[in-house]
Amino acid sequence: MSKPLSLDLSDTQEICNIGKALSSPVRLDILKLLYLESLSIVEISEKLCIAPSSAALHVKMLEAAGLINAEVQPGTRGAVKLCSRKRDTINIELTDVAQNVHDMVTVDMPVGAYSICEVKPTCGIADENGAIGNEDSMTGFYMPERFKAQLLWSAGGYVEYRFPNKLPKNRELQAISFVAEICSEAANYREDWKSEITLWINGIECGTFLSPGDFGARRGRYTPKAWAAGATQYGLLTCWSVRRDGCYINEKRVGDVTVEELGILPDKAIILRIGNKDDAQYVGGFNIFGKKFGDYPQDLVLSLEY
């Protein structure tokens, strides 16, 4: 598996450390050796015909630059430092980051790739060929085929997704947004069936969307022909965003929670839960649509603006 490292001119010290580490032919030879196998400092010194003390200094510089791993492990005669490769490629953008221009990364998540769920009949999941497992049963929600799901519905409860945090390092998060096609859930369908659908990010409530109904009076633009008429057909594209000045739903401010309060941390998953609160006025369930169902050809989309 590739182990890349991406840098730009804002990573000044890291680039300088890498430049120093790569300026020695001996250290380049060490990297060549470690590409194929892990070696101790003594083994490196023997293969390169240099003193162990010199090998140790070279290893220390490569480790400081983040190019290799060096871990102390028990050996037959005391502890040994075992060295292994950490990076395969280094990409350095010779540009700096424009401070007055925001950038964005996005992650698409399939509807069926939830980590946990709590659902209530009427409930089920389906792909473009029909229902997965038995409707109104939890069985289908944990079948392997669920990852192919293009529609998920429940009369209450929630589903929870874990998104990878793709925010580049040393970047300041300005906003996080989540877009999904959703609607209420009634038996068959009912155009005036209201439901309060709430989003939580890392356990923090980020706003409630009032869905006006469960829509089935016309066919969804991308709903497959195998899906029967008389059932839910499409939803409304809904965007939650949390910024530095509060929470928004479809550009309307709905709360005071700011992006700084969400606890978005490097190398930690971003946990999104969507569903009905037990004490909501309208617990009308929810439908969540994938790119092969409904009116919009997209899965669940998380965006990070920085």
PDB file of N, CA, C and O in Angstrom, residues 7 103 111 174 203 212 238 289 296:
ATOM      1  N   LEU A   7       3.148  17.897   0.787  1.00  0.00           N
ATOM      2  CA  LEU A   7       3.539  19.125   1.474  1.00  0.00           C
ATOM      3  C   LEU A   7       3.381  20.310   0.528  1.00  0.00           C
ATOM      4  O   LEU A   7       3.305  20.141  -0.688  1.00  0.00           O
ATOM      5  N   ASP A 103     -10.804  26.650   0.404  1.00  0.00           N
ATOM      6  CA  ASP A 103     -10.822  25.447  -0.416  1.00  0.00           C
ATOM      7  C   ASP A 103     -11.756  24.445   0.237  1.00  0.00           C
ATOM      8  O   ASP A 103     -12.269  24.674   1.340  1.00  0.00           O
ATOM      9  N   VAL A 111     -25.522   5.164   1.006  1.00  0.00           N
ATOM     10  CA  VAL A 111     -26.594   5.167   1.992  1.00  0.00           C
ATOM     11  C   VAL A 111     -26.476   3.986   2.956  1.00  0.00           C
ATOM     12  O   VAL A 111     -26.745   4.111   4.158  1.00  0.00           O
ATOM     13  N   GLN A 174     -13.247  26.020   8.342  1.00  0.00           N
ATOM     14  CA  GLN A 174     -14.165  27.155   8.322  1.00  0.00           C
ATOM     15  C   GLN A 174     -15.624  26.721   8.426  1.00  0.00           C
ATOM     16  O   GLN A 174     -16.436  27.408   9.051  1.00  0.00           O
ATOM     17  N   GLY A 203     -22.099  13.925  18.048  1.00  0.00           N
ATOM     18  CA  GLY A 203     -22.976  13.942  19.206  1.00  0.00           C
ATOM     19  C   GLY A 203     -23.617  15.278  19.512  1.00  0.00           C
ATOM     20  O   GLY A 203     -24.381  15.391  20.473  1.00  0.00           O
ATOM     21  N   PRO A 212     -42.030  18.130   4.799  1.00  0.00           N
ATOM     22  CA  PRO A 212     -43.490  18.295   4.675  1.00  0.00           C
ATOM     23  C   PRO A 212     -44.238  17.012   4.350  1.00  0.00           C
ATOM     24  O   PRO A 212     -45.460  16.964   4.502  1.00  0.00           O
ATOM     25  N   THR A 238     -31.441  18.398   0.898  1.00  0.00           N
ATOM     26  CA  THR A 238     -31.361  19.194   2.118  1.00  0.00           C
ATOM     27  C   THR A 238     -29.911  19.342   2.542  1.00  0.00           C
ATOM     28  O   THR A 238     -29.155  18.356   2.548  1.00  0.00           O
ATOM     29  N   PHE A 289     -32.091   8.786   0.392  1.00  0.00           N
ATOM     30  CA  PHE A 289     -31.951   8.317  -0.981  1.00  0.00           C
ATOM     31  C   PHE A 289     -30.488   8.296  -1.426  1.00  0.00           C
ATOM     32  O   PHE A 289     -29.713   9.199  -1.081  1.00  0.00           O
ATOM     33  N   TYR A 296     -32.155  13.136  -7.315  1.00  0.00           N
ATOM     34  CA  TYR A 296     -30.794  13.678  -7.405  1.00  0.00           C
ATOM     35  C   TYR A 296     -29.787  12.528  -7.453  1.00  0.00           C
ATOM     36  O   TYR A 296     -29.792  11.649  -6.584  1.00  0.00           O
TER      37      TYR A 296
END
